[in-house]
Coordinates of C-alpha atoms and ligand atoms in Angstrom, one line a residue:
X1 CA 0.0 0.0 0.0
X2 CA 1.3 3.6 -0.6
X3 CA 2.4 5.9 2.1
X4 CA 0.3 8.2 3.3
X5 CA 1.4 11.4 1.9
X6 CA 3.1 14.1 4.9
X7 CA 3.1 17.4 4.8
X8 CA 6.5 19.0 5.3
X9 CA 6.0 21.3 7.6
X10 CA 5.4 18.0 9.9
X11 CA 8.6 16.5 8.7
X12 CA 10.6 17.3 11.9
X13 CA 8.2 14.9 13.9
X14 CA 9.3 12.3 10.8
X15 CA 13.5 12.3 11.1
X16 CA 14.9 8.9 10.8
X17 CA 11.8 7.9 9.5
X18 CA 10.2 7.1 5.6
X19 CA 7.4 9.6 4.4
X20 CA 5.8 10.3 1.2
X21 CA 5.5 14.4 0.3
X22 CA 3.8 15.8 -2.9
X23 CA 4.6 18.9 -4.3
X24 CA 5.8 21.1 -6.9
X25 CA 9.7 21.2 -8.0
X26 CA 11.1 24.6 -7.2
X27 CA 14.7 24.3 -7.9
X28 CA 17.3 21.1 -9.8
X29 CA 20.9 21.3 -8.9
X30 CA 22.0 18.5 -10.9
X31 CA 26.0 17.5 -10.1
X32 CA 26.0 14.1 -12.1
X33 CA 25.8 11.2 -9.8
X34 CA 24.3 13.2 -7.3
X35 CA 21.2 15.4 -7.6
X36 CA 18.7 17.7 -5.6
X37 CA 15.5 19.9 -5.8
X38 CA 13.7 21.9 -3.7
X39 CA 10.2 20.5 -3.1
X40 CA 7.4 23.2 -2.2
X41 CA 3.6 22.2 -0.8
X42 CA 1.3 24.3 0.5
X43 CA 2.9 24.1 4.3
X44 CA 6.8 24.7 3.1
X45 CA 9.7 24.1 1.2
X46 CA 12.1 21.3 1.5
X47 CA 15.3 20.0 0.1
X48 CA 15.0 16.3 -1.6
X49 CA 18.3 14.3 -2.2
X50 CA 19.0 11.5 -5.0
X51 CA 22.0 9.8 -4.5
X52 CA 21.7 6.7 -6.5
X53 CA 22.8 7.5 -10.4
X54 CA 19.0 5.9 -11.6
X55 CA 17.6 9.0 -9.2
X56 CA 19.7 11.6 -9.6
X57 CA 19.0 11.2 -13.6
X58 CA 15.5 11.3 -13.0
X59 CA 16.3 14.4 -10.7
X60 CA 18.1 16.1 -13.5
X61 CA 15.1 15.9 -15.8
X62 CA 13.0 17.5 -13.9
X63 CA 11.3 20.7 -14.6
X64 CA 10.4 23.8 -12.0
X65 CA 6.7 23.5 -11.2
X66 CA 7.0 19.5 -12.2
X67 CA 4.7 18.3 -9.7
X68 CA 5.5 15.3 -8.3
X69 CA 5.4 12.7 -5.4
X70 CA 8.3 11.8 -3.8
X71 CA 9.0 9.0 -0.9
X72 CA 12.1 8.7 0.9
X73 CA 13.5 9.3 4.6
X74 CA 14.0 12.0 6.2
X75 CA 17.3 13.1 7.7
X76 CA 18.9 15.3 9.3
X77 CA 21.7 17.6 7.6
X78 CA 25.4 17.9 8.7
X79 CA 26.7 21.0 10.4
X80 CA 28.0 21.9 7.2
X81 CA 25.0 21.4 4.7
X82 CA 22.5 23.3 6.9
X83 CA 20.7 26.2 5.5
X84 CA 20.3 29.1 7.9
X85 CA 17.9 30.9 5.5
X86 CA 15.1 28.0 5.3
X87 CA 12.6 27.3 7.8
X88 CA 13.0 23.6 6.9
X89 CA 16.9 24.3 6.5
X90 CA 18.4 21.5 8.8
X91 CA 16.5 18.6 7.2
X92 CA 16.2 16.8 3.9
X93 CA 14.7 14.1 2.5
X94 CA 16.7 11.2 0.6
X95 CA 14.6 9.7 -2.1
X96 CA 14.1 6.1 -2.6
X97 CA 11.1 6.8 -5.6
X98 CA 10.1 9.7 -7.3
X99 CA 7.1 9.9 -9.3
X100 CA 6.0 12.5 -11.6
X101 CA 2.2 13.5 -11.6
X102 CA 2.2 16.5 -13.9
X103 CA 5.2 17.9 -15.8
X104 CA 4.9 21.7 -16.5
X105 CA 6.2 23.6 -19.5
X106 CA 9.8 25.6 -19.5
X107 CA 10.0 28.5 -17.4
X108 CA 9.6 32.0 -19.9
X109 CA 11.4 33.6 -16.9
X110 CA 13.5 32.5 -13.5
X111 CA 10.9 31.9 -11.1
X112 CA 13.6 30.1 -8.7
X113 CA 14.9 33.5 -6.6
X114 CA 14.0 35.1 -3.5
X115 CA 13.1 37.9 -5.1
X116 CA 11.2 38.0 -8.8
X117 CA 12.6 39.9 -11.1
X118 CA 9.9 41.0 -14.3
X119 CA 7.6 44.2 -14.4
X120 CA 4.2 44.6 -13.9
X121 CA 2.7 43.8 -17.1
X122 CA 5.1 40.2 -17.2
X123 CA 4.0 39.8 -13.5
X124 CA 0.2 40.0 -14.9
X125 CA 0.1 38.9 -17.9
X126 CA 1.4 35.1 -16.7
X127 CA -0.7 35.4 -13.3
X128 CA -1.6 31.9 -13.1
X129 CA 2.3 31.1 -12.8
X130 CA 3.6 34.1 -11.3
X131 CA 1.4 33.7 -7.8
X132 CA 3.3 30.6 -7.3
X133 CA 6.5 32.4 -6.4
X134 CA 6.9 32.0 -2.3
X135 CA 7.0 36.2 -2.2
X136 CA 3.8 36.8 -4.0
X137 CA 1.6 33.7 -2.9
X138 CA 3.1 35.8 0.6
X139 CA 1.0 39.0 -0.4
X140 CA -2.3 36.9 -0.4
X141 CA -1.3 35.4 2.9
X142 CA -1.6 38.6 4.0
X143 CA -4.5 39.6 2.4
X144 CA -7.1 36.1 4.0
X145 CA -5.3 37.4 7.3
X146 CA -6.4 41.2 7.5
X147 CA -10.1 39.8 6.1
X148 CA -9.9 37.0 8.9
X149 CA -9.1 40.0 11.3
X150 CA -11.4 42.4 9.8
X151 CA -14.5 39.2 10.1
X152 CA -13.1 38.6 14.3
X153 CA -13.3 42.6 15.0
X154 CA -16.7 43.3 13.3
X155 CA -18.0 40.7 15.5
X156 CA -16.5 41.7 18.1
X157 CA -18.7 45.3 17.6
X158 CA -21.6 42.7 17.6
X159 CA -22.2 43.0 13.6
X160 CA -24.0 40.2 11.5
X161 CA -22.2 39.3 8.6
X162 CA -24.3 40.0 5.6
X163 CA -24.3 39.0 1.8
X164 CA -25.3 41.7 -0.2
X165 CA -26.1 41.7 -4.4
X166 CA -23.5 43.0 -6.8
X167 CA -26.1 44.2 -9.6
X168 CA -28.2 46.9 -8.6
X169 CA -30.8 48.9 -9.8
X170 CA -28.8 52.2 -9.5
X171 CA -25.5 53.7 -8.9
X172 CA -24.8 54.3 -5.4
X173 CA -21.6 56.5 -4.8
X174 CA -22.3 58.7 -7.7
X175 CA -23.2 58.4 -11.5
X176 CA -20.3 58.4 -13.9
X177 CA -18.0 55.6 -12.9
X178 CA -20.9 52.9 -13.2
X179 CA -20.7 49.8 -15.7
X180 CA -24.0 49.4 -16.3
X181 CA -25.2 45.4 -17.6
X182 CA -27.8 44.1 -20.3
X183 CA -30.1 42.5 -17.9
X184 CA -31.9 40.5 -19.9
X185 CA -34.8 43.1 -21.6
X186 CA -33.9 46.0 -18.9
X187 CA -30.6 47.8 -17.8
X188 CA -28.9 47.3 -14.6
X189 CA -25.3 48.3 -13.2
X190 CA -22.7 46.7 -11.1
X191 CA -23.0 48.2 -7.3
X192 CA -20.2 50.5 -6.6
X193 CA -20.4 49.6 -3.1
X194 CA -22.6 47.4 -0.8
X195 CA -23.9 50.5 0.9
X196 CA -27.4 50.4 0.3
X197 CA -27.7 47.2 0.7
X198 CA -25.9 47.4 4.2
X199 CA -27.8 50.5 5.2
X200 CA -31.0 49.0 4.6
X201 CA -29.9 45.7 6.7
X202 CA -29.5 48.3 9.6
X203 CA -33.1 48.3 10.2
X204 CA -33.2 44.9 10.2
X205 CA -30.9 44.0 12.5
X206 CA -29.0 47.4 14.2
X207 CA -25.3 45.9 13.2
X208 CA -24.2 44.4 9.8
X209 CA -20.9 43.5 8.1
X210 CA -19.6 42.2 4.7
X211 CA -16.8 41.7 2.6
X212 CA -18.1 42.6 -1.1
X213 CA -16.6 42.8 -4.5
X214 CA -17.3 46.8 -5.4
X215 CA -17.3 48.2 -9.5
X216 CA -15.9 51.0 -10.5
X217 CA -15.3 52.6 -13.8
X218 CA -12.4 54.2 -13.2
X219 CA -11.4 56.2 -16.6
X220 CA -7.7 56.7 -15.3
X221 CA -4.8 55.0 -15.1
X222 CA -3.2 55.0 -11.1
X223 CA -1.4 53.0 -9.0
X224 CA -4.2 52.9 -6.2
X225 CA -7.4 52.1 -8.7
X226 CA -8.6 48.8 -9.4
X227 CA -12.1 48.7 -11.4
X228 CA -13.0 45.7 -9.5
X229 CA -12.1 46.0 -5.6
X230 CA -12.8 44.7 -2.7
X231 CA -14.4 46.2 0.4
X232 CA -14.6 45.3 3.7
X233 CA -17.7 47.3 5.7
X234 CA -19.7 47.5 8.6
X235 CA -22.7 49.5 9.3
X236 CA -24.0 50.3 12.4
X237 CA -27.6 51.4 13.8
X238 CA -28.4 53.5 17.1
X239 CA -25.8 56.0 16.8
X240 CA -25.9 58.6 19.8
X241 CA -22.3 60.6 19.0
X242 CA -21.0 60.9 15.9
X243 CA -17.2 60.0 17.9
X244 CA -18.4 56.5 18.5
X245 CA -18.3 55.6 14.6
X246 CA -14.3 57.1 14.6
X247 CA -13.8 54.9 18.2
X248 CA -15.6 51.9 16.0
X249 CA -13.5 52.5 12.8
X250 CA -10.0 52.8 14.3
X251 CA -10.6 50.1 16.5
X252 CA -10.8 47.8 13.7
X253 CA -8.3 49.3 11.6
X254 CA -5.7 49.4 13.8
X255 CA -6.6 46.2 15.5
X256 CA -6.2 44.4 11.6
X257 CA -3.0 46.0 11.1
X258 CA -1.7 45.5 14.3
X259 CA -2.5 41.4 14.8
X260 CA -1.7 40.8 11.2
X261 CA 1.3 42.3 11.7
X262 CA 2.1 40.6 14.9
X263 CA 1.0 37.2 13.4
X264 CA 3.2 37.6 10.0
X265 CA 6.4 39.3 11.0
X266 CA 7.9 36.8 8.7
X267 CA 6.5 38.3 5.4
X268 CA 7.1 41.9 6.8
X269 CA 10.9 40.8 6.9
X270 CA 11.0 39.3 3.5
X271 CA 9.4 42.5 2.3
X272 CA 11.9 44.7 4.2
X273 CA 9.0 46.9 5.6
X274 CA 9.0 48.1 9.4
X275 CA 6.4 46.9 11.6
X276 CA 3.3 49.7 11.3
X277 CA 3.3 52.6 14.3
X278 CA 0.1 51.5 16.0
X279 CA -1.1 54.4 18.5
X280 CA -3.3 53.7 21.4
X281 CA -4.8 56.9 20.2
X282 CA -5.3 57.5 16.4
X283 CA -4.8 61.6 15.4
X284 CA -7.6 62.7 14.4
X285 CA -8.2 66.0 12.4
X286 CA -11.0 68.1 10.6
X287 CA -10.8 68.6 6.8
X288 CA -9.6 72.0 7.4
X289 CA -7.5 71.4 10.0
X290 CA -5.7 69.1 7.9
X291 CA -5.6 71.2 5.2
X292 CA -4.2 74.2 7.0
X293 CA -1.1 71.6 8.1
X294 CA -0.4 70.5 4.5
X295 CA -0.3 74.4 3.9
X296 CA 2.0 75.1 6.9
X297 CA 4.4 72.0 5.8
X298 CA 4.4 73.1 1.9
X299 CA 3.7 76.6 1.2
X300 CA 0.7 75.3 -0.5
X301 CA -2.7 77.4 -0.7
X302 CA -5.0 74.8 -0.4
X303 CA -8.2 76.9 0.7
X304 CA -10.1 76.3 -2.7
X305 CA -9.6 72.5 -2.8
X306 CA -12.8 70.6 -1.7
X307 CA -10.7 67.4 -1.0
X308 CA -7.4 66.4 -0.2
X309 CA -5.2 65.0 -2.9
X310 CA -2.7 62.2 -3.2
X311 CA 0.2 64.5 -2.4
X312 CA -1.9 66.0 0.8
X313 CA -2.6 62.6 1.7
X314 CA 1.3 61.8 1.9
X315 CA 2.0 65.3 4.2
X316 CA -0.4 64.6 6.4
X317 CA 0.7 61.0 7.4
X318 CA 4.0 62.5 7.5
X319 CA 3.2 64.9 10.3
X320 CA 1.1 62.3 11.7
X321 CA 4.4 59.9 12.7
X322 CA 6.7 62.6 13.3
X323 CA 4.0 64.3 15.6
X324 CA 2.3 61.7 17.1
X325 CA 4.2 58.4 15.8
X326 CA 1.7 57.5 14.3
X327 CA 0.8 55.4 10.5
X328 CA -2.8 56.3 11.1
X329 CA -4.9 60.0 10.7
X330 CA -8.4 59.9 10.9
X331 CA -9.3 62.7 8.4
X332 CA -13.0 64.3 9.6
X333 CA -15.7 66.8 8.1
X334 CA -14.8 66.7 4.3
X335 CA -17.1 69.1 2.6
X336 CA -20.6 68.1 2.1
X337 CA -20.1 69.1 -1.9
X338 CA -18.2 66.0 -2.2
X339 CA -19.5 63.6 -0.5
X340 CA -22.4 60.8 -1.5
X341 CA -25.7 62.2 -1.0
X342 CA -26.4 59.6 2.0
X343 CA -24.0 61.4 4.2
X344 CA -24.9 63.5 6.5
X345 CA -24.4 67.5 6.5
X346 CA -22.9 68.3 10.0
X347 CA -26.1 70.5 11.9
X348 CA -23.7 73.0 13.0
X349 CA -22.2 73.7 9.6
X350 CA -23.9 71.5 6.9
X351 CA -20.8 73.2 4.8
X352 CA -19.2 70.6 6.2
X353 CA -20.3 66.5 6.6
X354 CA -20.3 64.1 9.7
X355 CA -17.6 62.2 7.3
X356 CA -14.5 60.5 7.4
X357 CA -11.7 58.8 5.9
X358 CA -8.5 56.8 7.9
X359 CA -5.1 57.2 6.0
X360 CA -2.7 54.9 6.7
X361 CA 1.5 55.6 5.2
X362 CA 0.5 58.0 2.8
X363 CA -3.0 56.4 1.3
X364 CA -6.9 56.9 2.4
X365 CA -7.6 53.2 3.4
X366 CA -11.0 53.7 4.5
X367 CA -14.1 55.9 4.0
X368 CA -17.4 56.3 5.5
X369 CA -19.8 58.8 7.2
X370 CA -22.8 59.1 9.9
X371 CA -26.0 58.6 7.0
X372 CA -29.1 60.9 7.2
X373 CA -31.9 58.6 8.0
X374 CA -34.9 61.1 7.9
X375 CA -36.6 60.2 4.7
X376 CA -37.6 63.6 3.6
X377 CA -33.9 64.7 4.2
X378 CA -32.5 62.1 2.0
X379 CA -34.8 62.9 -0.9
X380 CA -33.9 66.4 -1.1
X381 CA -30.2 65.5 -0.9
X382 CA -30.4 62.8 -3.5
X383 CA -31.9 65.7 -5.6
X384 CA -29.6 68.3 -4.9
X385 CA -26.9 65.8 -6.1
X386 CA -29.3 65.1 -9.4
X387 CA -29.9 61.1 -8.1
X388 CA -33.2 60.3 -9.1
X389 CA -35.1 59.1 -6.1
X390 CA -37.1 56.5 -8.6
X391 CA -34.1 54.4 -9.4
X392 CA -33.8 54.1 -5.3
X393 CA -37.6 52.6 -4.0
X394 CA -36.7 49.6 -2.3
X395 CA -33.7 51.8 -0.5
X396 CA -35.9 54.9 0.1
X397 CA -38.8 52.0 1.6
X398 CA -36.2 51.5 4.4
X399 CA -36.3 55.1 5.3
X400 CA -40.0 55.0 5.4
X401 CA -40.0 52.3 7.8
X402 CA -38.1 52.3 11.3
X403 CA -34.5 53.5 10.7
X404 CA -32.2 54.3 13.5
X405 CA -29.5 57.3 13.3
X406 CA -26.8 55.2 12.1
X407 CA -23.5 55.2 10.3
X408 CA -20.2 52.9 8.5
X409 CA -17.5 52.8 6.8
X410 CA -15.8 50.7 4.2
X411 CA -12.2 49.5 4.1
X412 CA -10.6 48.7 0.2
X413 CA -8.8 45.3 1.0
X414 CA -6.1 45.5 -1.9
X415 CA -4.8 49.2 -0.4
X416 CA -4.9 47.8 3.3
X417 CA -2.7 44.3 1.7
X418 CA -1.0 47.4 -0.1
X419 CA 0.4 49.9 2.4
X420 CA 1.0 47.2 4.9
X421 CA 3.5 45.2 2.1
X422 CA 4.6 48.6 1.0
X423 CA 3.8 47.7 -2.7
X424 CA 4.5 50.2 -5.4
X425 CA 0.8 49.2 -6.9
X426 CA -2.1 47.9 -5.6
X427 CA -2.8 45.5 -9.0
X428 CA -0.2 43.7 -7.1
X429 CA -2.5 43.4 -4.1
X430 CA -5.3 42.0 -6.6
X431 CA -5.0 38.2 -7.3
X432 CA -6.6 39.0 -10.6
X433 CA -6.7 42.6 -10.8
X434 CA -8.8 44.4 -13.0
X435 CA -8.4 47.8 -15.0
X436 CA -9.3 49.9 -17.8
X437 CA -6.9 47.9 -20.2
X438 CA -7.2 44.2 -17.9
X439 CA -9.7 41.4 -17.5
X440 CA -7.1 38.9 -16.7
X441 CA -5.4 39.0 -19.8
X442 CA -4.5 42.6 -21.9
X443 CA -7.6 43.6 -23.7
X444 CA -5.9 44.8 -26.6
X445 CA -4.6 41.6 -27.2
X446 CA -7.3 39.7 -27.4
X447 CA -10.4 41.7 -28.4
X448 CA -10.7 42.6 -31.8
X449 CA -13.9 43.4 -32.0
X450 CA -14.7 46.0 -29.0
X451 CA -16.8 44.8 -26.1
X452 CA -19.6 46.3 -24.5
X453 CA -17.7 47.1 -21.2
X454 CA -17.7 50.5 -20.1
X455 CA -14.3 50.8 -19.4
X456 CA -13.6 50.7 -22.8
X457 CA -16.6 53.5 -23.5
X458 CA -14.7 55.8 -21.2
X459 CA -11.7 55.4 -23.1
Ligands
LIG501 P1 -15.2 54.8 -1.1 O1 -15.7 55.0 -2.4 O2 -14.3 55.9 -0.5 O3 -16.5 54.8 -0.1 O4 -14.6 53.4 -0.9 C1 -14.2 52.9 0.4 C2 -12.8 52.4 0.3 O5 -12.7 51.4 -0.7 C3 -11.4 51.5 -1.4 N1 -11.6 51.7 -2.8 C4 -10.9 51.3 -3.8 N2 -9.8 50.5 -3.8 C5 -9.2 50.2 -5.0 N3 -9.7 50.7 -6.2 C6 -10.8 51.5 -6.3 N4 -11.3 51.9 -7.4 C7 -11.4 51.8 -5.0 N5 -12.5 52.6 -4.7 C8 -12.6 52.5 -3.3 C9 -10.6 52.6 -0.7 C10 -11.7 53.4 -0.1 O6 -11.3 54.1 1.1 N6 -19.8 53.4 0.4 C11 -18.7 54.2 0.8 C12 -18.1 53.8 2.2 C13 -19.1 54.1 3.3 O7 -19.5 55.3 3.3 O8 -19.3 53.3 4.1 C14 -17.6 54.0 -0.3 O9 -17.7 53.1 -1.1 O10 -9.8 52.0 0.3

């Protein structure tokens, strides 16, 4: 009967022993009569010997991401032979049989380095092969982890996790960068944003959560758009001080950032980025305020902008760690001009909105606001932003019906993965990202005739 197959992350309990591990070939050093290659599975990497002439042959034709299945005992490495670098560094595995279950094509690049080495379009373009190298299956390590913590703190604030649809009957964080669908003999769009859906679930049942896929049709080219994204948001009914929605959002943004940190410190290292300054208490600043410290810092006039730019966004976190060591600035009362219509206007200065949005190293991670919830309130404002009330009934019905004061925010997943990595772009942060010129593979390259999507109408 075959061995049971190990893992090898449980090969220490197996020294002196025979096991059976399956995985894919990483690297072949061939040296004639002798012969080894590293062996990856989803719990490690681990050297393999041959050191009979029959298996180091069979060693020496193998390919990188072969994958095969490979039985032999495992042993302990000299003084000399140990590898300092590698979790599994002291050990190896001396083959008796090797058998090959799948043999993959030639490498088109080096996938066998710490690091690899091809630009964004390469890194892309061959996805399916690229997320195999141990540094960028490490970014999406990440990425389950900050969801995981995102899931553990939103229950902790006593939120149901929701599932909310992605096609809706109208935009919902205003009207241009929608991709709207044939739907069957009617129109429909991709939501923007669970946040009607979430808002209405507040009446239901006070405290909701959900991780949703979000559209937006993005017309520019930037390093921190994706057209497809994903956010993580909670919503949250009975809402006596607007202060308790920034106490509930930087609990759960720092709280990710700072266990996910903690829990991966190994990936941190491999990316060379320093652990994250995690206050006790996040800064927190007005618009204005904010605005008036970019200008101090820059020379900048910045009393004409109605928001705060990518640049601003970079001075501000700047001050934030040299003033109050610090990664995180809660960013409050953006102008009501800008905002959604379902935010709502501050009642001392509706000028201003009960708003918000968390940067974290340089990049607005999170946005959200404290909602009107009078029904004749949000009409008007749906007007006044030219939103046509009609395309909203089953929304609006919510507001006719028993809503608390209440109030959320929504985190992107790909910019949190992002600025915690320190990656240049967040398509990185995107197992299959999507842009303007992407749906997995280039669109140039492979649609001749032009497709309905309205990326492309944008164009
Ligand atoms: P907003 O549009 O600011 O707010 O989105 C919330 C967060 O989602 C992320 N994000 C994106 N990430 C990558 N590519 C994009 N195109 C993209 N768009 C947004 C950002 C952003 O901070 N409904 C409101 C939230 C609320 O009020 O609760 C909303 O969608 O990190």
């Amino acid at each position: 009967m075959t061995k049971q197959r190990s893992l090898i992350r449980d090969c220490p309990q197996h020294i002196g022993q025979e096991a059976r591990l399956s995985g894919w070939v990483q690297t072949v050093r061939a040296h004639g009569k002798i012969a080894f290659f590293d062996l990856r599975d989803r719990s490690g990497i681990l050297q393999i010997g041959a050191f009979t002439p029959e298996l180091a042959k069979q060693v020496a034709d193998l390919h990188p991401q072969d994958v095969v299945s490979v039985t032999g005992i495992v042993k302990k490495r000299g003084e000399n032979y140990i590898n300092p670098d590698a979790v599994f560094g002291d050990m190896e595995l001396e083959a008796t049989r090797i058998i090959v279950l799948h043999r993959a094509l030639e490498m088109p690049f080096d996938m066998g380095g710490k690091e690899l080495h091809v630009e964004l379009p390469t890194l892309l373009d061959y996805r399916s092969l690229t997320l195999k190298h141990h540094k960028i299956s490490s970014i999406f390590i990440i990425q389950a982890a900050l969801a995981d913590q995102f899931r553990k703190l939103a229950r902790e604030l006593d939120c149901l996790e929701i599932f909310v649809p992605t096609i809706a009957a109208g935009a919902t964080e205003g009207g241009s960068e929608v991709f709207p669908i044939e739907y069957f003999e009617h129109r429909a769009f991709l939501t923007q944003s669970p946040q009607l859906y979430k808002q209405m679930l507040v009446g239901v049942f006070e405290r909701v959560f959900t991780i949703a896929k979000a559209y937006r049709a993005e017309p520019s080219v930037t390093t921190r758009h994706l057209t497809e994204a994903t956010q993580m948001d909670i919503e949250i009914g009975f809402i006596e001080k607007f202060e308790e929605l920034l106490d509930a959002l930087e609990f759960v943004g720092t709280g990710m950032i700072k266990n996910v940190s903690e829990q991966h410190g190994d990936i941190l290292k491999q990316f060379e980025v320093a652990m994250p300054l995690v206050p006790t208490t996040v800064p927190r600043l007005t618009f204005r305020k904010a605005q008036e410290i970019v200008s101090q810092r820059t020379g900048r006039d910045l009393s004409k902008e109605l928001d705060l730019n990518p640049e601003d966004e970079k001075e501000i976190c700047e001050w934030a760690k040299e003033k109050h060591k610090s990664d995180f600035v809660t960013i409050t009362h953006f102008p009501t001009k800008k905002r959604a219509f379902y935010t709502l206007p501050d009642p001392e200065n509706p000028e201003y909105s009960l708003s918000y949005d968390l940067l974290f190293r340089g990049l607005e991670i999170l946005s959200g606001s404290q909602r009107i919830h009078d029904y004749e309130q949000l009409v008007s404002a749906m007007k006044a932003k030219n939103v046509s009330p009609d395309n909203f009934a089953m929304y609006l019905m919510a507001f006719q019906y028993g809503m608390p004061p209440e109030g959320g925010f929504s985190f992107g997943l790909e910019r949190l993965t992002m600025k915690l990595l320190e990656l240049a772009n967040v398509r990185e942060a995107s197992l299959f990202p999507r842009d303007m010129e992407r749906v997995d593979m280039r669109l140039s390259l492979h649609n001749e005739e032009p497709t309905k999507t309205s990326g492309q109408k944008n164009q």
